[in-house]
Coordinates of C-alpha atoms in Angstrom, one line a residue:
Chain A
M7 CA -5.8 6.1 -6.8
T8 CA -5.4 5.9 -3.2
Y9 CA -3.9 8.0 -0.3
P10 CA -4.6 7.9 3.3
K11 CA -8.1 9.8 4.0
P12 CA -9.3 10.7 6.8
D13 CA -12.6 8.1 8.0
F14 CA -15.1 11.5 7.2
A15 CA -14.5 11.8 3.8
E16 CA -16.3 8.8 2.3
A17 CA -18.6 9.7 -0.2
A18 CA -21.2 6.4 0.5
P19 CA -24.7 6.5 -0.8
V20 CA -26.3 7.1 2.9
A21 CA -29.8 6.8 1.6
A22 CA -29.6 3.6 -0.5
P23 CA -30.5 0.8 2.0
A24 CA -34.2 3.0 2.8
T25 CA -34.7 3.1 -1.4
V26 CA -34.4 -0.9 -1.0
P27 CA -38.0 -2.8 -0.2
S28 CA -36.8 -5.5 2.5
P29 CA -38.1 -9.0 2.1
A30 CA -40.8 -8.1 4.7
T31 CA -42.8 -5.2 3.5
A32 CA -42.4 -7.0 -0.1
S33 CA -44.2 -10.3 0.9
A34 CA -46.4 -8.0 3.0
T35 CA -47.8 -6.1 0.0
A36 CA -48.0 -9.0 -2.1
A37 CA -50.1 -11.4 0.9
A38 CA -52.0 -8.5 1.7
P39 CA -52.7 -5.7 -1.2
V40 CA -56.2 -4.8 0.8
A41 CA -53.8 -3.4 3.8
P42 CA -51.6 -0.5 2.0
K43 CA -50.7 0.6 5.5
I44 CA -48.6 -2.5 6.5
P45 CA -45.3 -2.0 4.6
G46 CA -45.4 1.8 5.9
A47 CA -45.8 0.9 9.4
A48 CA -42.9 -2.3 8.8
G49 CA -41.0 0.6 7.7
L50 CA -41.6 2.9 10.4
G51 CA -40.7 -0.4 13.1
R52 CA -37.4 -0.8 11.2
K53 CA -36.4 2.4 11.8
A54 CA -37.2 2.7 15.1
G55 CA -35.4 -0.4 15.5
A56 CA -32.1 1.3 14.1
V57 CA -32.5 4.1 17.0
A58 CA -33.0 1.7 19.7
A59 CA -30.2 -0.3 18.3
A60 CA -28.2 3.4 18.1
V61 CA -29.2 4.4 21.5
L62 CA -30.5 1.5 24.1
P63 CA -26.6 0.5 24.2
P64 CA -25.0 4.1 25.7
V65 CA -28.3 4.4 27.9
L66 CA -28.3 0.7 29.6
T67 CA -24.2 1.3 30.3
L68 CA -24.9 4.7 31.4
L69 CA -27.2 3.1 34.0
V70 CA -25.0 0.7 35.0
V71 CA -22.7 2.9 36.0
M72 CA -25.1 5.1 37.8
A73 CA -25.8 2.0 39.9
L74 CA -22.4 0.8 40.7
W75 CA -21.7 4.5 41.6
Q76 CA -24.6 4.3 43.7
G77 CA -23.7 1.2 45.1
L78 CA -20.0 2.1 45.9
C79 CA -20.6 5.7 47.0
G80 CA -23.5 5.1 48.6
D81 CA -25.0 8.2 51.1
S82 CA -21.7 8.5 53.0
Y83 CA -20.7 12.5 53.5
E84 CA -16.9 11.6 52.6
G85 CA -14.9 11.3 49.2
L86 CA -17.3 11.0 45.9
P87 CA -20.8 12.3 46.3
S88 CA -23.3 9.4 44.6
P89 CA -25.5 10.6 41.9
S90 CA -28.7 10.8 44.3
R91 CA -26.7 13.1 46.3
I92 CA -25.6 15.3 43.4
W93 CA -29.4 15.2 42.4
L94 CA -30.0 16.6 46.0
E95 CA -27.3 19.0 46.2
S96 CA -26.8 20.9 42.8
K97 CA -30.5 20.3 41.8
E98 CA -30.4 23.9 41.1
L99 CA -27.3 24.0 38.6
I100 CA -28.7 21.0 36.6
V101 CA -32.3 22.0 35.9
D102 CA -31.6 25.9 35.6
P103 CA -28.5 26.4 33.4
F104 CA -29.3 30.2 32.7
Y105 CA -29.6 31.9 35.8
D106 CA -27.4 35.1 36.9
R107 CA -27.0 36.9 39.8
G108 CA -24.6 38.7 38.9
G109 CA -20.6 38.2 39.2
V110 CA -19.8 34.9 38.9
D111 CA -22.5 33.5 40.3
K112 CA -24.4 32.4 37.0
G113 CA -25.8 28.8 35.5
L114 CA -23.1 26.7 33.8
F115 CA -24.5 27.7 30.2
W116 CA -23.0 31.2 30.7
H117 CA -19.7 29.6 31.9
V118 CA -19.7 27.4 29.3
L119 CA -20.8 30.1 26.5
T120 CA -17.6 32.4 28.0
S121 CA -15.2 29.8 27.3
L122 CA -16.7 28.7 24.3
K123 CA -16.4 32.5 23.2
R124 CA -12.8 32.2 23.7
V125 CA -12.4 28.8 22.0
A126 CA -13.7 30.4 18.9
F127 CA -11.7 33.6 19.0
G128 CA -8.4 31.5 19.7
F129 CA -9.1 28.6 17.7
S130 CA -10.0 30.7 14.4
I131 CA -6.5 32.7 14.8
S132 CA -5.0 29.1 15.3
A133 CA -6.7 27.5 12.3
V134 CA -6.1 30.4 9.6
V135 CA -2.1 30.7 11.2
G136 CA -1.9 27.0 11.2
I137 CA -3.3 26.4 7.7
G138 CA -1.4 29.0 6.5
L139 CA 1.8 27.8 8.1
G140 CA 0.7 23.9 7.2
V141 CA 0.7 24.8 3.3
L142 CA 4.0 26.5 3.5
I143 CA 6.3 23.6 4.6
G144 CA 4.1 20.9 3.0
A145 CA 4.9 23.0 -0.3
N146 CA 8.3 24.6 0.5
R147 CA 11.4 22.0 0.8
W148 CA 13.4 24.5 2.9
A149 CA 10.3 26.0 4.9
H150 CA 9.9 22.2 5.8
R151 CA 13.7 21.3 7.1
G152 CA 14.1 24.8 8.7
L153 CA 10.5 24.6 10.5
D154 CA 9.3 20.9 10.9
P155 CA 11.8 19.7 13.7
I156 CA 11.0 23.0 15.5
F157 CA 7.3 22.5 15.2
Q158 CA 8.2 18.7 16.3
V159 CA 9.4 20.1 19.7
L160 CA 7.4 22.7 20.6
R161 CA 4.3 20.7 20.2
T162 CA 4.8 18.3 22.5
V163 CA 4.7 20.9 25.0
P164 CA 2.0 20.7 27.4
P165 CA -0.6 23.4 27.0
L166 CA -0.3 24.2 30.8
A167 CA 3.6 25.1 30.2
W168 CA 2.9 28.0 28.2
L169 CA 0.6 29.9 30.7
P170 CA 3.0 31.4 32.8
I171 CA 4.9 32.5 29.5
S172 CA 1.8 34.1 27.9
L173 CA 1.2 35.4 31.3
A174 CA 4.3 37.0 31.6
A175 CA 4.4 38.5 28.1
F176 CA 0.5 39.8 28.3
H177 CA 0.3 40.4 31.6
E178 CA -3.7 40.2 31.5
A179 CA -5.7 36.8 32.3
N180 CA -8.2 36.8 28.9
P181 CA -5.2 37.4 26.1
S182 CA -3.2 34.7 28.2
A183 CA -6.0 32.0 27.5
L184 CA -6.5 33.1 24.5
F185 CA -2.7 32.4 24.0
V186 CA -2.9 29.3 25.3
I187 CA -5.8 28.2 23.1
F188 CA -4.0 29.2 20.1
I189 CA -0.8 27.5 20.9
T190 CA -1.9 24.2 21.8
S191 CA -4.4 23.7 19.1
I192 CA -2.2 25.0 16.4
W193 CA 0.2 22.1 15.6
P194 CA -2.5 19.2 14.5
I195 CA -3.5 21.7 12.5
I196 CA -0.1 23.2 10.6
I197 CA 1.3 19.1 11.0
N198 CA -2.2 18.1 8.8
T199 CA -2.3 20.6 6.4
A200 CA 1.6 19.8 5.9
V201 CA 0.9 16.1 5.4
G202 CA -1.8 16.9 2.9
V203 CA 0.1 19.2 0.6
R204 CA 2.6 16.9 0.6
N205 CA 0.1 13.8 -0.6
I206 CA -1.4 16.3 -3.8
P207 CA -1.7 13.4 -6.4
E208 CA 1.3 13.9 -8.7
D209 CA -1.7 13.4 -11.4
Y210 CA -3.3 16.8 -10.2
R211 CA -0.2 18.8 -10.0
N212 CA 0.6 17.4 -14.0
V213 CA -2.8 18.9 -14.6
A214 CA -2.4 22.1 -13.2
R215 CA 1.5 22.6 -15.1
V216 CA -0.2 21.2 -18.5
L217 CA -3.1 23.8 -18.0
R218 CA -0.3 26.6 -16.6
L219 CA -2.0 27.4 -13.7
S220 CA -0.8 30.2 -11.6
P221 CA 0.0 30.2 -8.3
I222 CA -3.0 31.7 -6.8
E223 CA -5.3 29.1 -9.3
Y224 CA -3.2 26.6 -8.4
F225 CA -3.6 27.2 -4.7
F226 CA -7.0 27.9 -5.0
K227 CA -8.1 25.0 -7.3
I228 CA -5.9 22.3 -6.9
L229 CA -4.2 22.4 -3.6
L230 CA -7.1 23.5 -0.9
P231 CA -9.8 21.2 -2.2
S232 CA -7.0 18.4 -2.6
T233 CA -5.7 19.3 1.5
T234 CA -9.5 19.9 2.2
P235 CA -9.8 16.3 4.1
Y236 CA -6.6 16.7 5.9
I237 CA -7.0 20.1 7.0
F238 CA -10.6 19.1 8.7
T239 CA -8.3 16.4 10.4
G240 CA -6.7 18.7 11.8
L241 CA -9.3 21.2 12.9
R242 CA -10.9 18.6 14.7
I243 CA -8.1 17.6 16.8
G244 CA -7.3 21.3 17.5
V245 CA -10.7 22.0 18.4
G246 CA -10.3 19.2 21.1
M247 CA -7.2 20.1 22.3
S248 CA -8.1 23.8 22.7
W249 CA -11.1 22.7 24.5
L250 CA -9.0 20.9 26.6
A251 CA -6.6 23.7 27.2
I252 CA -9.2 26.4 27.6
V253 CA -10.8 24.7 30.7
A254 CA -7.0 23.9 32.4
S255 CA -6.2 27.5 32.1
E256 CA -9.3 29.0 33.3
M257 CA -8.8 27.2 36.0
L258 CA -5.7 29.3 37.1
L259 CA -6.7 32.4 35.4
G260 CA -9.7 33.0 36.8
G261 CA -13.0 35.1 36.1
V262 CA -15.6 33.6 34.5
G263 CA -15.8 30.4 32.2
V264 CA -16.3 26.7 32.9
G265 CA -12.8 25.8 34.1
F266 CA -12.9 28.3 36.7
F267 CA -16.4 27.7 37.8
I268 CA -14.7 24.0 38.8
W269 CA -12.3 25.2 40.4
D270 CA -14.2 28.0 42.4
Q271 CA -17.0 25.0 43.8
Y272 CA -13.6 22.7 44.1
N273 CA -12.5 25.6 46.8
A274 CA -16.2 25.8 48.2
S275 CA -16.2 22.1 48.8
R276 CA -19.1 21.7 46.7
I277 CA -18.0 18.5 44.8
S278 CA -21.1 17.6 43.4
D279 CA -21.3 21.0 41.4
I280 CA -18.2 19.8 39.9
V281 CA -19.6 16.7 38.4
V282 CA -22.2 18.6 36.8
A283 CA -19.7 20.7 35.3
L284 CA -17.8 17.6 34.0
A285 CA -21.0 16.5 32.1
W286 CA -21.3 20.2 30.6
V287 CA -17.3 20.3 29.7
G288 CA -17.5 16.6 27.7
L289 CA -20.8 17.2 26.1
T290 CA -19.6 20.1 24.7
G291 CA -16.3 18.8 24.1
F292 CA -18.3 15.9 22.0
F293 CA -20.7 18.5 20.3
L294 CA -17.5 20.6 19.1
D295 CA -15.9 17.6 17.7
R296 CA -18.9 16.7 16.2
I297 CA -19.8 20.2 14.4
V298 CA -16.1 20.0 12.9
A299 CA -16.7 16.9 11.5
L300 CA -20.1 17.7 10.4
L301 CA -18.2 20.8 8.7
G302 CA -15.6 18.5 7.1
R303 CA -18.2 16.5 5.5
I304 CA -19.8 19.3 4.0
V305 CA -17.1 21.3 2.7
S306 CA -15.1 17.7 1.4
R307 CA -18.3 16.1 0.1
G308 CA -17.7 14.2 -3.3
N309 CA -14.0 14.5 -2.3
A310 CA -12.9 11.3 -2.1
A311 CA -10.6 10.0 -4.7
S312 CA -11.8 6.8 -7.2
Chain B
M10 CA 13.1 16.7 -42.1
G11 CA 11.8 20.3 -42.8
K12 CA 8.4 19.2 -42.8
A13 CA 8.3 17.8 -39.2
Y14 CA 5.9 18.7 -37.2
L15 CA 6.8 17.6 -34.4
S16 CA 10.5 16.6 -34.0
I17 CA 12.4 14.4 -31.4
E18 CA 16.1 15.2 -31.9
N19 CA 18.9 13.2 -30.6
L20 CA 17.0 12.9 -27.0
G21 CA 18.7 11.5 -24.3
V22 CA 17.4 11.6 -20.6
T23 CA 19.2 11.0 -17.2
F24 CA 17.7 10.8 -13.9
G25 CA 20.1 11.8 -10.8
H26 CA 23.4 12.9 -10.6
G27 CA 26.8 11.0 -10.3
A28 CA 27.0 7.5 -8.8
A29 CA 23.2 7.3 -8.4
A30 CA 22.4 8.3 -12.2
S31 CA 20.6 6.5 -14.2
E32 CA 20.2 7.2 -18.0
V33 CA 17.0 6.5 -19.6
L34 CA 16.7 7.2 -22.7
R35 CA 19.7 8.1 -25.3
G36 CA 19.7 9.3 -28.9
V37 CA 16.1 9.5 -29.6
E38 CA 15.1 10.5 -32.6
L39 CA 11.4 11.0 -34.1
Q40 CA 9.9 13.0 -36.5
V41 CA 5.9 13.0 -36.6
A42 CA 4.1 14.9 -39.8
K43 CA 0.9 16.9 -38.8
G44 CA -2.1 14.7 -38.6
E45 CA -0.4 11.9 -38.3
F46 CA -1.3 9.1 -35.3
V47 CA 2.1 7.4 -33.8
S48 CA 2.3 4.3 -31.4
I49 CA 5.1 4.3 -28.8
I50 CA 5.5 0.5 -27.9
G51 CA 8.3 -1.6 -25.5
H52 CA 8.3 -2.8 -22.6
S53 CA 7.5 -1.6 -19.0
G54 CA 10.3 0.1 -17.9
C55 CA 11.7 1.1 -21.1
G56 CA 11.1 4.8 -21.1
K57 CA 8.1 5.1 -23.0
S58 CA 6.5 7.1 -21.0
T59 CA 9.0 8.9 -19.8
L60 CA 9.6 10.2 -23.7
L61 CA 5.9 11.0 -23.8
N62 CA 6.5 13.4 -20.7
V63 CA 9.3 14.7 -22.3
V64 CA 7.4 15.7 -25.0
A65 CA 4.9 17.1 -22.1
G66 CA 7.3 19.0 -21.1
L67 CA 6.5 17.3 -17.7
V68 CA 10.5 16.0 -17.6
P69 CA 13.3 17.9 -18.6
A70 CA 15.3 16.6 -22.2
T71 CA 18.8 16.0 -20.2
T72 CA 20.6 16.3 -23.8
G73 CA 18.7 17.0 -27.2
A74 CA 15.3 18.6 -27.8
V75 CA 12.1 18.9 -28.8
I76 CA 10.5 20.9 -31.8
L77 CA 6.8 21.6 -32.1
D78 CA 5.6 23.5 -34.6
R79 CA 9.3 25.2 -35.3
E80 CA 9.5 26.0 -31.6
A81 CA 11.7 24.0 -28.7
V82 CA 9.3 22.8 -25.9
S83 CA 10.7 23.5 -22.6
A84 CA 7.4 23.7 -20.2
P85 CA 4.3 21.8 -20.1
G86 CA 1.5 24.1 -21.7
P87 CA -2.1 23.3 -23.1
E88 CA -0.5 22.9 -27.0
R89 CA 0.6 20.1 -25.9
A90 CA -2.8 18.6 -24.2
V91 CA -2.2 14.7 -22.0
V92 CA -4.1 12.4 -21.5
F93 CA -2.9 10.4 -18.4
Q94 CA -3.4 6.7 -17.6
N95 CA -5.5 7.0 -14.5
H96 CA -7.8 9.6 -15.9
S97 CA -6.6 12.3 -13.8
L98 CA -9.5 14.0 -13.1
L99 CA -10.2 16.2 -10.2
P100 CA -12.1 14.6 -7.9
W101 CA -14.0 17.6 -6.7
L102 CA -15.3 18.5 -9.8
S103 CA -18.0 17.5 -11.7
V104 CA -17.4 16.5 -15.3
R105 CA -18.3 19.4 -16.5
E106 CA -16.4 21.2 -14.3
N107 CA -12.9 19.6 -15.0
V108 CA -13.3 20.2 -18.9
Q109 CA -14.9 24.0 -18.1
L110 CA -11.5 24.2 -15.8
A111 CA -9.4 23.7 -18.7
V112 CA -11.5 25.7 -21.3
D113 CA -11.6 28.9 -18.9
K114 CA -7.9 28.3 -18.7
V115 CA -6.6 27.8 -22.3
F116 CA -9.6 30.0 -24.1
A117 CA -9.4 33.0 -21.1
G118 CA -9.9 35.9 -22.9
K119 CA -10.2 34.5 -26.9
K120 CA -13.4 33.3 -26.0
S121 CA -16.8 34.7 -23.8
A122 CA -18.0 33.0 -21.3
A123 CA -21.0 31.6 -23.7
E124 CA -18.9 30.4 -26.2
R125 CA -16.8 28.9 -23.5
R126 CA -19.6 27.3 -21.9
D127 CA -20.4 26.0 -25.6
W128 CA -17.1 24.8 -26.0
T129 CA -16.9 22.4 -23.1
L130 CA -20.5 21.0 -24.0
H131 CA -18.9 20.7 -27.1
N132 CA -16.0 18.4 -26.5
L133 CA -18.3 16.4 -24.1
D134 CA -20.6 15.6 -26.6
L135 CA -17.6 14.4 -28.9
V136 CA -16.7 11.8 -26.3
K137 CA -20.7 11.2 -25.7
M138 CA -20.2 12.1 -22.3
T139 CA -23.2 14.6 -22.1
H140 CA -25.8 12.4 -20.0
A141 CA -23.3 12.5 -17.0
I142 CA -21.9 15.9 -16.9
D143 CA -23.1 16.9 -13.3
K144 CA -21.7 13.9 -11.9
R145 CA -18.9 13.6 -10.0
P146 CA -15.8 11.5 -11.1
S147 CA -16.3 9.1 -8.0
E148 CA -19.6 8.2 -9.8
I149 CA -19.0 7.2 -12.9
S150 CA -17.1 4.1 -14.9
G151 CA -13.6 4.3 -15.8
G152 CA -13.9 3.8 -19.2
M153 CA -16.6 7.5 -18.8
K154 CA -13.6 9.1 -16.9
Q155 CA -11.2 8.4 -19.4
R156 CA -13.6 10.3 -21.7
V157 CA -14.1 13.0 -20.1
G158 CA -9.8 13.1 -19.7
I159 CA -10.1 12.6 -23.3
A160 CA -12.5 15.7 -24.0
R161 CA -10.3 17.7 -21.6
A162 CA -7.1 17.1 -23.5
L163 CA -9.1 17.9 -26.7
A164 CA -11.4 21.2 -25.7
M165 CA -7.5 22.6 -25.2
Q166 CA -7.2 22.3 -28.9
P167 CA -3.6 21.2 -28.5
K168 CA -1.5 21.1 -31.3
V169 CA -0.6 17.2 -30.4
L170 CA -2.7 15.1 -27.8
L171 CA -0.6 12.7 -25.8
L172 CA -2.0 10.1 -24.6
D173 CA -0.4 7.9 -22.1
E174 CA -1.7 4.3 -21.8
P175 CA -4.9 6.0 -22.0
F176 CA -6.8 2.6 -21.7
G177 CA -4.3 0.4 -19.7
A178 CA -6.4 0.3 -17.1
L179 CA -9.7 -0.5 -18.7
D180 CA -11.5 -3.9 -19.4
A181 CA -11.4 -5.1 -22.9
L182 CA -14.9 -4.2 -24.1
T183 CA -14.4 -0.6 -22.4
R184 CA -10.9 -0.2 -24.1
A185 CA -12.4 -1.5 -27.4
H186 CA -15.2 1.1 -27.5
L187 CA -12.6 3.9 -26.7
Q188 CA -10.2 2.7 -29.4
D189 CA -13.3 3.6 -31.6
S190 CA -14.1 6.9 -30.3
V191 CA -10.5 8.0 -30.4
M192 CA -10.2 6.5 -33.6
E193 CA -13.4 8.6 -35.1
I194 CA -12.7 11.6 -33.3
Q195 CA -9.3 11.9 -35.0
A196 CA -10.6 10.9 -38.4
S197 CA -12.7 14.1 -38.2
L198 CA -10.7 16.6 -36.4
N199 CA -7.5 15.0 -38.1
N200 CA -5.0 15.8 -34.7
T201 CA -1.9 14.6 -34.2
V202 CA -1.6 11.9 -31.9
L203 CA 1.1 10.4 -29.6
M204 CA 0.3 7.0 -28.3
V205 CA 2.2 5.4 -25.7
T206 CA 0.6 1.9 -25.5
H207 CA 1.9 -2.0 -24.3
D208 CA -0.9 -3.1 -26.4
V209 CA 0.1 -4.4 -29.9
D210 CA -3.3 -4.9 -31.0
E211 CA -4.2 -1.5 -30.1
A212 CA -0.8 0.2 -31.4
V213 CA -1.8 -1.8 -34.7
L214 CA -5.6 -0.9 -35.2
L215 CA -4.9 3.2 -34.4
S216 CA -1.4 3.9 -35.7
D217 CA -0.4 5.6 -38.5
R218 CA 3.6 4.0 -37.6
I219 CA 4.3 2.1 -34.7
V220 CA 7.6 3.2 -32.9
M221 CA 9.2 0.2 -31.0
M222 CA 11.4 1.0 -28.0
T223 CA 14.6 -0.7 -27.3
N224 CA 15.0 -2.1 -23.6
G225 CA 16.3 0.1 -20.8
P226 CA 18.1 1.2 -19.4
R227 CA 19.7 3.8 -22.1
A228 CA 16.5 2.9 -24.4
T229 CA 16.2 4.3 -28.1
I230 CA 13.9 3.4 -31.2
G231 CA 14.6 0.0 -31.9
Q232 CA 12.1 -0.1 -35.0
V233 CA 9.5 2.2 -36.7
R234 CA 7.2 0.5 -38.8
P235 CA 4.4 2.0 -41.0
I236 CA 1.0 0.6 -41.1
D237 CA -0.7 0.5 -44.6
L238 CA -4.3 -0.2 -43.1
A239 CA -6.9 2.5 -45.3
R240 CA -8.8 4.3 -42.7
P241 CA -11.4 4.2 -41.3
R242 CA -10.8 1.0 -40.1
D243 CA -12.9 -1.6 -38.7
R244 CA -11.5 -4.0 -36.0
L245 CA -13.4 -6.8 -37.4
A246 CA -12.9 -6.2 -41.0
V247 CA -9.0 -5.6 -40.1
A248 CA -8.2 -8.0 -37.8
E249 CA -8.0 -10.9 -41.4
D250 CA -6.1 -8.2 -43.7
A251 CA -2.8 -9.4 -44.6
A252 CA -1.4 -6.1 -43.5
Y253 CA -2.6 -5.8 -39.9
V254 CA -1.9 -9.6 -39.4
H255 CA 2.0 -8.8 -41.0
A256 CA 2.4 -5.4 -38.7
R257 CA 1.2 -7.4 -35.4
A258 CA 3.6 -10.5 -36.0
A259 CA 6.6 -7.8 -36.9
V260 CA 5.8 -6.2 -33.6
I261 CA 5.6 -9.1 -31.6
E262 CA 8.4 -10.4 -33.3
F263 CA 10.5 -7.6 -32.3
L264 CA 9.1 -7.4 -28.6
Y265 CA 9.5 -10.8 -27.9
A266 CA 13.2 -11.2 -29.9
R267 CA 14.5 -7.8 -27.8
R268 CA 13.2 -9.5 -24.5
A269 CA 15.1 -12.7 -25.1
A270 CA 18.5 -10.5 -26.1

């Protein structure tokens, strides 16, 4: 039974290699039974090696990029600031993300937190609505024929194009931002959920029919668990897109939030602060993605069909 | 045929409409007595799985009817439990939960929760799978999965057990083990069984009667051969038996003569 699976659905036994004694430790115990600490030390060394293999390349790459950047920008006060100048100009912003002097004069942590709250709210709504609509168009042929073409057109509309319409509809910044997040992140959720529902193996449906499961039992016992990996693929793409949308829409809407912060610093010509904010935006987006991926792995544990 | 338990009467199945219509089965007549083990054998594409699916209720009959215990079959149901070729266990449930799902659904309101739990274990014990009840389907072998699939079907206490090439995806040794298990279980529970297979030895060893299908399209029953071998049957002993050898030769002759035709 093979059908397309998102990459996080693999159920590989991760712990297996650790239990297999390597030739090195085996020979160490055989040759030197008086030194029982050697296998442990070798194991530790191997683990440290694995960590180094994962951490060193990106760190080295980062150093090389920084060095190039420093070399290209130098100490001139025109154009992009070099890393050393960013450190000089934005030291406070980097070392203390938690300060709060009232108004919009806050550390980056607070700006990011405000943006994250908006994303959490807008994204939750789009997850619920998106999964619901996805199930509908995945399960019902007529809903699919009626809605899918419209969705395919709407999903190509860029997030910011929705902003004027939502401002006109809601008159306020905050609900408009939420709406933009909602409308941006819902499409991949709908589409992936629908694909998941359409890909429920015929066998599972036959089992449900032989058991005479009611529609509600079918939904919870067959449809949802079978579709979970697809839903989480959609959620993962969706959360990334909503993070893209929030930064952009906050730039235009003002108030608190990391998007507004970037725009504000641009108007104040504090380019160094923008670079620091970009690093925050990137890292936050990365962690959002990882969190959803981890959730997906936990929820669909053992879901891999075989 | 008043005594027939399962009766397939003038059954025809056509897929599609108009010009694209393809007639798969035509005029299939078959009576199965209670406790009988009947195999359906034929070349691939002859519609033998379709026939089984009609009995299961998964595919509607275009003409004719299937009558089980004096009731016409119109939809799938647990009294006609199916063991699917590729086991069809739900991968997110453990072995126990897979069987429990069926037991809870079929015996809701008829057995207490404790009785349903015991019944699940009892059926897993029948197929000798109690050692792996908390494993997921991806953690057990193909033969074990098929055992669980059989336990799930048996746990529904079906009037007729439908086996759709249940051992087709297994290696020869595992297949032999499972065939022996099925014979043992059938002997003790006296189930009525309808099995689709393309393995001549399997059909002869397990069946009371072998139904041979002609080639499709418009396939029908070409010949029915009773297997007069005493039960319990031992695969080594019967291999030398004249009745076994004759039956085997007859089925092979039928299949090859039809293929040439």
